[in-house]
mmCIF file of N, CA and C in Angstrom:
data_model
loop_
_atom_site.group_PDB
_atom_site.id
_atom_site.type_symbol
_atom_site.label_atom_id
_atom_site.label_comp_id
_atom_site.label_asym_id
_atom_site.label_seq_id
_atom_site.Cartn_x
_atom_site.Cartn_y
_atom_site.Cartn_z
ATOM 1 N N UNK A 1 22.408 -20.639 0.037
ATOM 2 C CA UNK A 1 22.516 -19.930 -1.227
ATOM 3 C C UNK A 1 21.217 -20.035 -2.007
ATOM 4 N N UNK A 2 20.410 -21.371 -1.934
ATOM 5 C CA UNK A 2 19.108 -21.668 -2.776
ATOM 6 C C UNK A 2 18.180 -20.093 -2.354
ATOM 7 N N UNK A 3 18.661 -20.096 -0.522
ATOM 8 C CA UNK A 3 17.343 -19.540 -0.356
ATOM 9 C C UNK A 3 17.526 -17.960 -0.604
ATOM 10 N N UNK A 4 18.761 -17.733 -0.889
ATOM 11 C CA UNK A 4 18.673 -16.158 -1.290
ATOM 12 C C UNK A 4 18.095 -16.244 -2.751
ATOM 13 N N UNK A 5 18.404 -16.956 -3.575
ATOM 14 C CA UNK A 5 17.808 -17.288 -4.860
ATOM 15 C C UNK A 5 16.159 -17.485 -4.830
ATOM 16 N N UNK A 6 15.547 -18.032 -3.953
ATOM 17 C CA UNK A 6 14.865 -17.840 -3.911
ATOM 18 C C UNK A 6 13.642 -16.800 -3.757
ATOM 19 N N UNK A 7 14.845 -15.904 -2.715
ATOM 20 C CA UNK A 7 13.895 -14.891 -1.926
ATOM 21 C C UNK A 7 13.881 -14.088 -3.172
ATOM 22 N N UNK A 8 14.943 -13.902 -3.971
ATOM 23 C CA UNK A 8 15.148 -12.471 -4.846
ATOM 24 C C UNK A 8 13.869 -12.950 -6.434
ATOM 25 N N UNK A 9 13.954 -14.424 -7.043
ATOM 26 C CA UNK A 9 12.813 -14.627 -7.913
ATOM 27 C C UNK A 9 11.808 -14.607 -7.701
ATOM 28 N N UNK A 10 11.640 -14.705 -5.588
ATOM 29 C CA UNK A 10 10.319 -14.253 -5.403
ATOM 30 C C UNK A 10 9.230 -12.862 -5.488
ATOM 31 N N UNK A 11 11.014 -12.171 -4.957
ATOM 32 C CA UNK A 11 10.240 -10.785 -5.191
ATOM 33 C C UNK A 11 10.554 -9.992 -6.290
ATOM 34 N N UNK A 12 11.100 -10.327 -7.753
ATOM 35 C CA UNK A 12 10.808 -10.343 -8.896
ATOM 36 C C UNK A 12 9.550 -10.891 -9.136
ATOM 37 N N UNK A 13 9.015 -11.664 -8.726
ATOM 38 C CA UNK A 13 7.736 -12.676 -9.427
ATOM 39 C C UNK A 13 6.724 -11.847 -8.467
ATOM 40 N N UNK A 14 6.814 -10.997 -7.216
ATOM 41 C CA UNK A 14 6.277 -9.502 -6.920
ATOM 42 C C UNK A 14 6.410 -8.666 -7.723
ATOM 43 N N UNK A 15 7.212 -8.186 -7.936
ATOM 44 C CA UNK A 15 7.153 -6.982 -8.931
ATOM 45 C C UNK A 15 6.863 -6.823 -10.633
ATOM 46 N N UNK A 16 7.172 -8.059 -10.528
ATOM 47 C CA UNK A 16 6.237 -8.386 -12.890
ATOM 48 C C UNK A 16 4.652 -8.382 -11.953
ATOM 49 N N UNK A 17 4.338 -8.803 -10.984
ATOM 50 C CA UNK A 17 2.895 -9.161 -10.859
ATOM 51 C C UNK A 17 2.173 -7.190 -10.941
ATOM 52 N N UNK A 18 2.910 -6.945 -9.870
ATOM 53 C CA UNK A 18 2.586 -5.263 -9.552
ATOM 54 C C UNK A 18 2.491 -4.352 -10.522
ATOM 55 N N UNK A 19 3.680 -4.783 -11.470
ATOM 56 C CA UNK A 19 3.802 -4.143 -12.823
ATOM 57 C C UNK A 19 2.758 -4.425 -14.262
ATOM 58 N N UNK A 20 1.983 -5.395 -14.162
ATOM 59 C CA UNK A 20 1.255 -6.326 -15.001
ATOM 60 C C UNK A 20 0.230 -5.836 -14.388
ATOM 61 N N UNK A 21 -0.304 -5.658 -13.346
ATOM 62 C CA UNK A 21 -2.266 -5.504 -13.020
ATOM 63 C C UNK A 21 -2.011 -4.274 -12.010
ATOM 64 N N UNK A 22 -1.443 -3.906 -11.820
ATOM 65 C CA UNK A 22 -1.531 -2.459 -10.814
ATOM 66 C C UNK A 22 -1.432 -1.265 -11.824
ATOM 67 N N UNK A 23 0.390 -1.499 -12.381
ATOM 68 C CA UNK A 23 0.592 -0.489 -13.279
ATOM 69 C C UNK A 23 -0.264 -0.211 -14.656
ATOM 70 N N UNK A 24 -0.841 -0.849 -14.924
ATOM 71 C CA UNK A 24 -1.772 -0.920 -16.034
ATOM 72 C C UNK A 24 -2.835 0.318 -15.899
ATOM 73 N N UNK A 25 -3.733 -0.211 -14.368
ATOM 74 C CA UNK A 25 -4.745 0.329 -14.238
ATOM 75 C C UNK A 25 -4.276 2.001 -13.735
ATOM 76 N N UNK A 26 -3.118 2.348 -13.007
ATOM 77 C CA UNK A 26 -2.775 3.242 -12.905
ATOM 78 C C UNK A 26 -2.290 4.489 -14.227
ATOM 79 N N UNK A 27 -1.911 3.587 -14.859
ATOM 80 C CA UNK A 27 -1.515 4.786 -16.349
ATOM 81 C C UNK A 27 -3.384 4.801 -17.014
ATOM 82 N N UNK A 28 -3.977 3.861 -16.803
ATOM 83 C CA UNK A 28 -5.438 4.053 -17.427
ATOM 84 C C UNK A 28 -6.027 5.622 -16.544
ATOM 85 N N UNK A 29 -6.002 6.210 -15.332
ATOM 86 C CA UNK A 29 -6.276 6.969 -14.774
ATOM 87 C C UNK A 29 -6.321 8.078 -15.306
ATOM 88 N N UNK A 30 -7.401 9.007 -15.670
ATOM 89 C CA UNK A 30 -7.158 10.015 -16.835
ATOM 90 C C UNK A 30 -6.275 10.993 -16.009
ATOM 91 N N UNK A 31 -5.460 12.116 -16.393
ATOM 92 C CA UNK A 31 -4.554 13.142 -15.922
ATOM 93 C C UNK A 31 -5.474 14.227 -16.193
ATOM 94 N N UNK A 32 -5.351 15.442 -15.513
ATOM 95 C CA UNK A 32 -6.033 16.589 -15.734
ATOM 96 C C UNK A 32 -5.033 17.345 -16.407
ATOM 97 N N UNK A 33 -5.528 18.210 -17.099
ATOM 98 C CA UNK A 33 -4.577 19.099 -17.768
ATOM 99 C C UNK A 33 -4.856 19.850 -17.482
ATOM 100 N N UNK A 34 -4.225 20.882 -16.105
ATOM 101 C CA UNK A 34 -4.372 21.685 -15.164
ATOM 102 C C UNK A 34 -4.266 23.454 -15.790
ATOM 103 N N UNK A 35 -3.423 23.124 -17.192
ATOM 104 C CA UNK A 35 -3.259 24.794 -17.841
ATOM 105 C C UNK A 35 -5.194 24.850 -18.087
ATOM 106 N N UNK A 36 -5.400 23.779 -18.630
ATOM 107 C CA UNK A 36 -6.529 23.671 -20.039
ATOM 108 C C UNK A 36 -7.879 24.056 -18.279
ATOM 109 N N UNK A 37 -8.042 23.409 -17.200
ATOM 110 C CA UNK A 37 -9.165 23.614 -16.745
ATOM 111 C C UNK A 37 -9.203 25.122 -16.054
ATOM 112 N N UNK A 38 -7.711 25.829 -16.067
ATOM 113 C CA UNK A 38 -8.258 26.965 -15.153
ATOM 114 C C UNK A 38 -8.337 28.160 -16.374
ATOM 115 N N UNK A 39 -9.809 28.882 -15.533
ATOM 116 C CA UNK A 39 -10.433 30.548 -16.512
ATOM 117 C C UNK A 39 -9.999 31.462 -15.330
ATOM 118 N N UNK A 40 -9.741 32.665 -16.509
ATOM 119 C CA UNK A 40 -9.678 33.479 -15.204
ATOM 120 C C UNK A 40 -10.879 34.146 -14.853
ATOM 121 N N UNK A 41 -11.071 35.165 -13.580
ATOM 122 C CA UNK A 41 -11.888 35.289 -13.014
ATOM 123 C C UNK A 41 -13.408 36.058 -13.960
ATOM 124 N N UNK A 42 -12.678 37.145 -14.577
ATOM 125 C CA UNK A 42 -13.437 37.957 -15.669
ATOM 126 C C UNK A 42 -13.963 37.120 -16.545
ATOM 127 N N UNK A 43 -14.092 36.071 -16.946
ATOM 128 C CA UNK A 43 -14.537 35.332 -17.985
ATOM 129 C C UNK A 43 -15.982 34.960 -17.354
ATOM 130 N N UNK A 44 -16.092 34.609 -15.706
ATOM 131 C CA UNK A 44 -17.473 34.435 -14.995
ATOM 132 C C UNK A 44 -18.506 35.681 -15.352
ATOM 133 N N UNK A 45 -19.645 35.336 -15.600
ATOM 134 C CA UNK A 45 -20.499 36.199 -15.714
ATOM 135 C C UNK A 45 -21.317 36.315 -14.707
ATOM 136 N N UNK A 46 -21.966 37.590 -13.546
ATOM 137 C CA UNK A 46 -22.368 37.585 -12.460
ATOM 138 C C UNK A 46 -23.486 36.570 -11.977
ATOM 139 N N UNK A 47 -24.269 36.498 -12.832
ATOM 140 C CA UNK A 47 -25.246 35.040 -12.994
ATOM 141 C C UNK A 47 -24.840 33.929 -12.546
ATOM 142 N N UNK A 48 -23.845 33.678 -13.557
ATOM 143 C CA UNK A 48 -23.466 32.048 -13.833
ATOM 144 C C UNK A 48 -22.534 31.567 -13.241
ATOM 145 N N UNK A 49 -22.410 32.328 -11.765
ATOM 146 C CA UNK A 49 -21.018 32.397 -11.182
ATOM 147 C C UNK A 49 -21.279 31.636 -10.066
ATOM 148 N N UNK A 50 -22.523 31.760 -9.753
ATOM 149 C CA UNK A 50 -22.752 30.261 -8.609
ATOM 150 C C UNK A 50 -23.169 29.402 -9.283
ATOM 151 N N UNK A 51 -23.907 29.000 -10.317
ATOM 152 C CA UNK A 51 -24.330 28.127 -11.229
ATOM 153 C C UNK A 51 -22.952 27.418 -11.705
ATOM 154 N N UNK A 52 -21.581 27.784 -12.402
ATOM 155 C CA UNK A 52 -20.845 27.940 -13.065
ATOM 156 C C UNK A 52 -19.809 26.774 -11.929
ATOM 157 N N UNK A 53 -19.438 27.935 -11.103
ATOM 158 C CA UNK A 53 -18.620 27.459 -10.397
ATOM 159 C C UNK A 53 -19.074 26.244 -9.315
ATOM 160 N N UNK A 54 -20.642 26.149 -8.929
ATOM 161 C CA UNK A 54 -21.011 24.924 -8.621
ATOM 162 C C UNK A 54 -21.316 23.551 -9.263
ATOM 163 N N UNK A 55 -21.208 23.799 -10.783
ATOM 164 C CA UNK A 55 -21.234 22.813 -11.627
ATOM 165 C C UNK A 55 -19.799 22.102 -11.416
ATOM 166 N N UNK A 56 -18.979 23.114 -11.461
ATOM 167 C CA UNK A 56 -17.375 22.960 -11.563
ATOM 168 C C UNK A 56 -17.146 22.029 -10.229
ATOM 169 N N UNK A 57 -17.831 22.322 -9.253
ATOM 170 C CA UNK A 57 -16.971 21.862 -8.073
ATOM 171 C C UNK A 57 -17.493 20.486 -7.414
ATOM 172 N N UNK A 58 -18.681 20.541 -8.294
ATOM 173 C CA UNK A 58 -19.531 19.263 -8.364
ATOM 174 C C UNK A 58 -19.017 18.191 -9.022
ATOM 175 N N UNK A 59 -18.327 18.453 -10.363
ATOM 176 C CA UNK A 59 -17.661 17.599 -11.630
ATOM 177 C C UNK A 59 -16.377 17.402 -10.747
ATOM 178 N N UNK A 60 -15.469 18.315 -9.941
ATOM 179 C CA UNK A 60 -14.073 17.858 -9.550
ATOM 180 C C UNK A 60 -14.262 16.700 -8.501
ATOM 181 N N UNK A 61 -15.348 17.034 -7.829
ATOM 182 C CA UNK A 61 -15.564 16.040 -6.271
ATOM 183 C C UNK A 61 -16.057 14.248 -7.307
ATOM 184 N N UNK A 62 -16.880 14.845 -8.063
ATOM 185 C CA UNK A 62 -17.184 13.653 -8.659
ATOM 186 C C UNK A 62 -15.489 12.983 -9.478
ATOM 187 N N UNK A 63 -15.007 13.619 -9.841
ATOM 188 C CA UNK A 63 -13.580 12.900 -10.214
ATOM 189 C C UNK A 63 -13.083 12.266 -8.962
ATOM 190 N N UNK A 64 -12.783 13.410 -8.223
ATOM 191 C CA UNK A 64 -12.254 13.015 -6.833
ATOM 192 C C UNK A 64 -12.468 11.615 -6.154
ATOM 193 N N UNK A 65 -14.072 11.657 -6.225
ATOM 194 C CA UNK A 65 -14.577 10.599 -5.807
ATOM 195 C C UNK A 65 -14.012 9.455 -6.851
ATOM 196 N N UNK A 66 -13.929 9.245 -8.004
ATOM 197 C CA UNK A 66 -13.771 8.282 -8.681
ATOM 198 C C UNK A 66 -12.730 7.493 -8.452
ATOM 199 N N UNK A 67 -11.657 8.893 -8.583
ATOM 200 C CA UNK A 67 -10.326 8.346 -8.435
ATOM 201 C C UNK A 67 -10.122 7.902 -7.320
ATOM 202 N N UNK A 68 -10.678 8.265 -6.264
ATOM 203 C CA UNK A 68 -10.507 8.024 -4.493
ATOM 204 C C UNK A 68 -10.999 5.956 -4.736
ATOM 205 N N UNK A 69 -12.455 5.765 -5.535
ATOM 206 C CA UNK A 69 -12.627 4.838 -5.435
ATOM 207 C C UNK A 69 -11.693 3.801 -6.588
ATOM 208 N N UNK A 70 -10.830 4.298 -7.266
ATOM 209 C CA UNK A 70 -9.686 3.393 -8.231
ATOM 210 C C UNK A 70 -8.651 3.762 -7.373
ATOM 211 N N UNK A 71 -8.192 4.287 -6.757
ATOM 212 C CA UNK A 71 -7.106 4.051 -5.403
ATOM 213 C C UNK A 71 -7.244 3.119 -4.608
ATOM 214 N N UNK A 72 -8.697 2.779 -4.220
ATOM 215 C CA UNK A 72 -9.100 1.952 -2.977
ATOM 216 C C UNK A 72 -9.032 0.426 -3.873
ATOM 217 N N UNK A 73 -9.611 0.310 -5.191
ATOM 218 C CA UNK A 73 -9.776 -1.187 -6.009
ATOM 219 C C UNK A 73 -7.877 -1.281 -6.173
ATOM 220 N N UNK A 74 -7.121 -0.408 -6.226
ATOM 221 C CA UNK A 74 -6.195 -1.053 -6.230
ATOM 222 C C UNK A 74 -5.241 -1.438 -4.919
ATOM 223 N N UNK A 75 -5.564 -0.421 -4.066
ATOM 224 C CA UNK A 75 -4.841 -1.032 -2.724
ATOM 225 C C UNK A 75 -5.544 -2.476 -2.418
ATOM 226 N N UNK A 76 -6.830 -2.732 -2.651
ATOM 227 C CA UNK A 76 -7.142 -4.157 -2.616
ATOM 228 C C UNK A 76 -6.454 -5.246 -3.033
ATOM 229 N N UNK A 77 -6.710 -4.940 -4.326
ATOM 230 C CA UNK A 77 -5.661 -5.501 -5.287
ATOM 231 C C UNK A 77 -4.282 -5.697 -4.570
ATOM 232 N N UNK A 78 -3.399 -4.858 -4.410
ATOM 233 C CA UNK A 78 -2.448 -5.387 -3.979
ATOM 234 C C UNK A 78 -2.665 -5.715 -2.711
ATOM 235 N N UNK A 79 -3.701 -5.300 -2.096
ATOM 236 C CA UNK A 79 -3.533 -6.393 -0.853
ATOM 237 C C UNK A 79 -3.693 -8.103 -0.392
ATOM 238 N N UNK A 80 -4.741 -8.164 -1.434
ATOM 239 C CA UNK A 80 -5.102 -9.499 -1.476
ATOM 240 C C UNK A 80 -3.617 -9.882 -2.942
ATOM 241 N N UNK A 81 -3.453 -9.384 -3.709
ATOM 242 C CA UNK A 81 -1.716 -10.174 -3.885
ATOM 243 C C UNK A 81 -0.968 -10.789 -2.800
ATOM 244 N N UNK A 82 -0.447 -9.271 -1.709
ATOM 245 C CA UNK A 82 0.567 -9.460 -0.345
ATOM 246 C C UNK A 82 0.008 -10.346 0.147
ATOM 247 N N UNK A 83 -1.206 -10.847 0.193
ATOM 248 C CA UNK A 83 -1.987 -11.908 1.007
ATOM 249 C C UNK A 83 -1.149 -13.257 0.943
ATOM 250 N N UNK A 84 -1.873 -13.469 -0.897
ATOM 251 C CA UNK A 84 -1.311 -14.561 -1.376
ATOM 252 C C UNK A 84 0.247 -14.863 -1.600
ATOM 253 N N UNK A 85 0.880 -13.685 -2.021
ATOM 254 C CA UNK A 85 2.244 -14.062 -2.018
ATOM 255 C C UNK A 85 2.929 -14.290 -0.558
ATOM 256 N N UNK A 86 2.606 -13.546 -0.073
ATOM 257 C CA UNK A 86 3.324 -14.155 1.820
ATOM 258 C C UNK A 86 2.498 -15.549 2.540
ATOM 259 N N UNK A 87 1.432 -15.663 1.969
ATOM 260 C CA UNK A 87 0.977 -17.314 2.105
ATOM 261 C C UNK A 87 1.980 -18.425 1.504
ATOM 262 N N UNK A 88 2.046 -18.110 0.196
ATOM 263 C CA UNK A 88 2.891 -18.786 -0.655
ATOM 264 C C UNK A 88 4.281 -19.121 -0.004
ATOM 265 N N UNK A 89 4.674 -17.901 0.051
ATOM 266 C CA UNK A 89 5.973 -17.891 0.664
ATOM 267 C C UNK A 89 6.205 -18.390 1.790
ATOM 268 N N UNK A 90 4.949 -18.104 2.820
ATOM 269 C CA UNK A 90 5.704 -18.814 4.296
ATOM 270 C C UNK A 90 5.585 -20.464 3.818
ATOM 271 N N UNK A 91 4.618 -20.804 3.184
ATOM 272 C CA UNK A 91 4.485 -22.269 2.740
ATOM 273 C C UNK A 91 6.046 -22.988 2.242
ATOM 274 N N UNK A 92 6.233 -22.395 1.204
ATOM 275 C CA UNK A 92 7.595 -22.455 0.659
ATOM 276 C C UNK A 92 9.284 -22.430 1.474
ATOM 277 N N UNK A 93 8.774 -21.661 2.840
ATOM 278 C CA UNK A 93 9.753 -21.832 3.696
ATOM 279 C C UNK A 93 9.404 -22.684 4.585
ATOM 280 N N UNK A 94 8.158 -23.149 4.870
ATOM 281 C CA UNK A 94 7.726 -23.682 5.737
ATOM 282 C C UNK A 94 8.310 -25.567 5.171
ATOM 283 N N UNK A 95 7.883 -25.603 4.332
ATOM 284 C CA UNK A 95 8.583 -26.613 3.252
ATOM 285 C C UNK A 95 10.146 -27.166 2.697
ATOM 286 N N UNK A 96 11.094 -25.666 3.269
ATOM 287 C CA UNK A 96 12.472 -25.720 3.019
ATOM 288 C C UNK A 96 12.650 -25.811 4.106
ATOM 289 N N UNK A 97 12.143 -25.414 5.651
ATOM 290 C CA UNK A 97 12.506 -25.653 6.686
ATOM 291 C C UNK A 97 12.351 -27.310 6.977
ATOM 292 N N UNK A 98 11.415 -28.415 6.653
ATOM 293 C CA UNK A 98 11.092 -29.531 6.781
ATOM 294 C C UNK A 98 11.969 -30.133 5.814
ATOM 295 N N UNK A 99 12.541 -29.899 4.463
ATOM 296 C CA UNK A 99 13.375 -30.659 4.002
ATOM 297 C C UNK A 99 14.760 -30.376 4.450
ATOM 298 N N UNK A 100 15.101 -29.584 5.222
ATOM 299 C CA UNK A 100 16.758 -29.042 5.868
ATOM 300 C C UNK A 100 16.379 -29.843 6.950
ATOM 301 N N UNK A 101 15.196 -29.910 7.857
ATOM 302 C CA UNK A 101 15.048 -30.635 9.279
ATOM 303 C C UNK A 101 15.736 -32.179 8.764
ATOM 304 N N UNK A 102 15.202 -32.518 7.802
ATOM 305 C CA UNK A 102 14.949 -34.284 7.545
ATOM 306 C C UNK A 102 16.324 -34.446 7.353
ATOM 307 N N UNK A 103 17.372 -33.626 6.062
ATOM 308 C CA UNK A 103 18.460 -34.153 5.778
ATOM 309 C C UNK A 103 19.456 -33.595 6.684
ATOM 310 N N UNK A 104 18.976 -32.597 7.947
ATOM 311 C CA UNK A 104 19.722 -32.696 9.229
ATOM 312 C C UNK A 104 19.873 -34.032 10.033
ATOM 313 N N UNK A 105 18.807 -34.445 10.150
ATOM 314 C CA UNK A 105 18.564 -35.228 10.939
ATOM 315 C C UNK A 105 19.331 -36.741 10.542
ATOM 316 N N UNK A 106 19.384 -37.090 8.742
ATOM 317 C CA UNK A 106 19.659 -37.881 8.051
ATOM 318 C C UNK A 106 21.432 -37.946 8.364
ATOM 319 N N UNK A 107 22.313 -36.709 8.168
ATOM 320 C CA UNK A 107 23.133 -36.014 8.239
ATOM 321 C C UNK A 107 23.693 -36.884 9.773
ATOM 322 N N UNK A 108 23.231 -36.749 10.552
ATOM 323 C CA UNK A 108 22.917 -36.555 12.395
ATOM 324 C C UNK A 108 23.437 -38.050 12.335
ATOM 325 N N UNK A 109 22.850 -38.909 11.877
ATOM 326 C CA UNK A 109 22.384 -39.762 11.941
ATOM 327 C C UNK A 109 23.758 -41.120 11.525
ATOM 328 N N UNK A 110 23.874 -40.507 10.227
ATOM 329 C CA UNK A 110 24.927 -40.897 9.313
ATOM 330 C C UNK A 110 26.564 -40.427 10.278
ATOM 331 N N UNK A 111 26.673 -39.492 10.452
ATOM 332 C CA UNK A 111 27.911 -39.273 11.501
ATOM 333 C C UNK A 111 27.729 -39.991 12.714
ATOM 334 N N UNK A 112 26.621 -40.276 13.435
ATOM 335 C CA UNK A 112 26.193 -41.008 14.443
ATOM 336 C C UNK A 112 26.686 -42.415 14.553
ATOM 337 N N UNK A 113 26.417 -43.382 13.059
ATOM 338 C CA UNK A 113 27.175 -44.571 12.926
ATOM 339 C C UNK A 113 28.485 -44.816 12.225
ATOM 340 N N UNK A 114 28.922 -43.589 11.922
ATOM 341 C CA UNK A 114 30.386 -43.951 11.525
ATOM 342 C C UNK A 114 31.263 -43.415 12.544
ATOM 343 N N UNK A 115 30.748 -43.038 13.605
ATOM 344 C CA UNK A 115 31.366 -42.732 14.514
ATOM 345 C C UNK A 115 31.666 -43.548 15.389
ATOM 346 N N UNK A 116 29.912 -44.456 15.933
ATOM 347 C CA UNK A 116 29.903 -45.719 16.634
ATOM 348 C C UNK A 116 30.588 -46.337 16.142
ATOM 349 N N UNK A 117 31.133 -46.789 14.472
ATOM 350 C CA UNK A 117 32.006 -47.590 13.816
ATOM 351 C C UNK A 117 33.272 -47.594 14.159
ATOM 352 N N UNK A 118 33.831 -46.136 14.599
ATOM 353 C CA UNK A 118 35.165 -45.691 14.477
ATOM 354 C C UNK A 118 35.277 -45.878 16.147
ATOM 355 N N UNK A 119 34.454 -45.584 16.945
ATOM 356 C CA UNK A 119 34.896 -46.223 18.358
ATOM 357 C C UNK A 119 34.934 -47.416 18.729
ATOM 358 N N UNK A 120 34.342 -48.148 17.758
ATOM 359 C CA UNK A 120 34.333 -49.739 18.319
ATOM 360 C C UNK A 120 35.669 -49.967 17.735
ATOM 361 N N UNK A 121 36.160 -49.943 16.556
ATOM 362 C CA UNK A 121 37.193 -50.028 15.988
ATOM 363 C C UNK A 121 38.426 -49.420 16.627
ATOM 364 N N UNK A 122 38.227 -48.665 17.595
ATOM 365 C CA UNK A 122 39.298 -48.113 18.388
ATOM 366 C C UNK A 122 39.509 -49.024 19.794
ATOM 367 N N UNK A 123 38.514 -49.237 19.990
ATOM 368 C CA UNK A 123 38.003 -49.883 21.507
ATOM 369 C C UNK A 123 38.796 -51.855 21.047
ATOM 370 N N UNK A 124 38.134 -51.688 19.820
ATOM 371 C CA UNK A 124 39.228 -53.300 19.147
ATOM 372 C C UNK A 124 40.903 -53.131 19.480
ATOM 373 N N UNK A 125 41.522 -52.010 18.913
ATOM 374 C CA UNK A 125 42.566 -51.810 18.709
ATOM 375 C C UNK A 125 43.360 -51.334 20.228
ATOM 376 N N UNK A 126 42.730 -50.960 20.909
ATOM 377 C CA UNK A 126 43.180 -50.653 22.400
ATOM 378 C C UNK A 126 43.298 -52.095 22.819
ATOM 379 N N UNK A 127 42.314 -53.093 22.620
ATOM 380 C CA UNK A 127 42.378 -54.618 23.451
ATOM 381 C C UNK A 127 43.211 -55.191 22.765
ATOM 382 N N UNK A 128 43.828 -55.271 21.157
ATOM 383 C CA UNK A 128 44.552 -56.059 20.852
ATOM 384 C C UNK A 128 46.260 -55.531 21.350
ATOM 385 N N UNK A 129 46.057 -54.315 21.640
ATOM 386 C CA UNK A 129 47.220 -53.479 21.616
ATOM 387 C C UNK A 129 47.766 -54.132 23.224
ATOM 388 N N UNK A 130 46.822 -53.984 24.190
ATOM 389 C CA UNK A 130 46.978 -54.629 25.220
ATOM 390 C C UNK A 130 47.268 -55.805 25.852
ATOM 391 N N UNK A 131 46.625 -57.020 24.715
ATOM 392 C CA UNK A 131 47.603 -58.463 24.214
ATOM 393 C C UNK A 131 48.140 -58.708 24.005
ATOM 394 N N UNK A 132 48.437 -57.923 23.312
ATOM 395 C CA UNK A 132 50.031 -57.618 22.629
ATOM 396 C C UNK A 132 51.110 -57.273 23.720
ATOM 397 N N UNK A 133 50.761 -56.353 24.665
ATOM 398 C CA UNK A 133 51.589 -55.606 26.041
ATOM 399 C C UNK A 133 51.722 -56.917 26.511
ATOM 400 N N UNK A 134 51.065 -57.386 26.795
ATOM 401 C CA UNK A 134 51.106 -58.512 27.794
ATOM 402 C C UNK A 134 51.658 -59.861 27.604
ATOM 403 N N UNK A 135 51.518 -60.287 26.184
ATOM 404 C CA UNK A 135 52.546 -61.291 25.666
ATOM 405 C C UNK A 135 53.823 -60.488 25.614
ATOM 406 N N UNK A 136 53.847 -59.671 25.550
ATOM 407 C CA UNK A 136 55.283 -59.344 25.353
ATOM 408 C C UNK A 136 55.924 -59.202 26.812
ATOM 409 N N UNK A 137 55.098 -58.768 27.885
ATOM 410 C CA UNK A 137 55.805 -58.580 29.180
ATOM 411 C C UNK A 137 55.948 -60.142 29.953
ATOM 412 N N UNK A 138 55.278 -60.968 29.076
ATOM 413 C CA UNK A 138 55.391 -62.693 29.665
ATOM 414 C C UNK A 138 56.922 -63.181 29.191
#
């Protein structure tokens, strides 16, 4: 029962982390306001229409790029988290597995001599029982 308790505050204590330094930087990400950037075509003037539209496509790649590189700082981010939290964690089981081994073993151990107790004590009671047979068949 500990260890379902465990598993579930663990991955709560995942998700406040994800929510605290991931989600942050993700709502910081500016949004485009997709009505506001598009003109229509007539508004280009024959000139300024490779000038215009190569400025344009220069500024989107450069977003592109930005955002491509705040996608990548945060998959880091959470990767080196998953790192540490599944380190943590196998530690933590690795640790509940060694204290269940010991008070198995303790457990093991303890039934082991009250058992030896309870057969010698039987093994008594068979020989007196048998002294008993035998004075009585004299």
């Amino acid at each position: 029962m500990k260890l379902c308790c465990i598993k579930y505050s663990f991955y709560g204590q995942i998700f406040q982390w994800i929510l605290l330094n991931c989600t942050n930087a993700w709502l910081k990400t500016p949004v485009l306001d997709k009505m506001a950037k598009k003109r229509s075509a007539s508004s280009f003037e024959e000139d300024d229409l490779g000038v215009g539209v190569g400025n344009k496509v220069q500024s989107m790649l450069e977003k592109f790029g930005a955002d491509i590189s705040k996608m990548q700082a945060k998959r880091k981010c959470l990767e080196a988290f998953t790192k540490t939290s599944l380190k943590g964690s196998n530690q933590n089981i690795e640790q509940l597995w060694k204290t269940q081994h010991c008070q198995r073993q303790k457990l093991t151990q303890e039934y082991s001599q009250q058992m030896f107790a309870v057969l010698q004590q039987w093994e008594t009671d068979v020989q007196k029982s048998e002294e008993q047979e035998e004075n009585l068949n004299k």
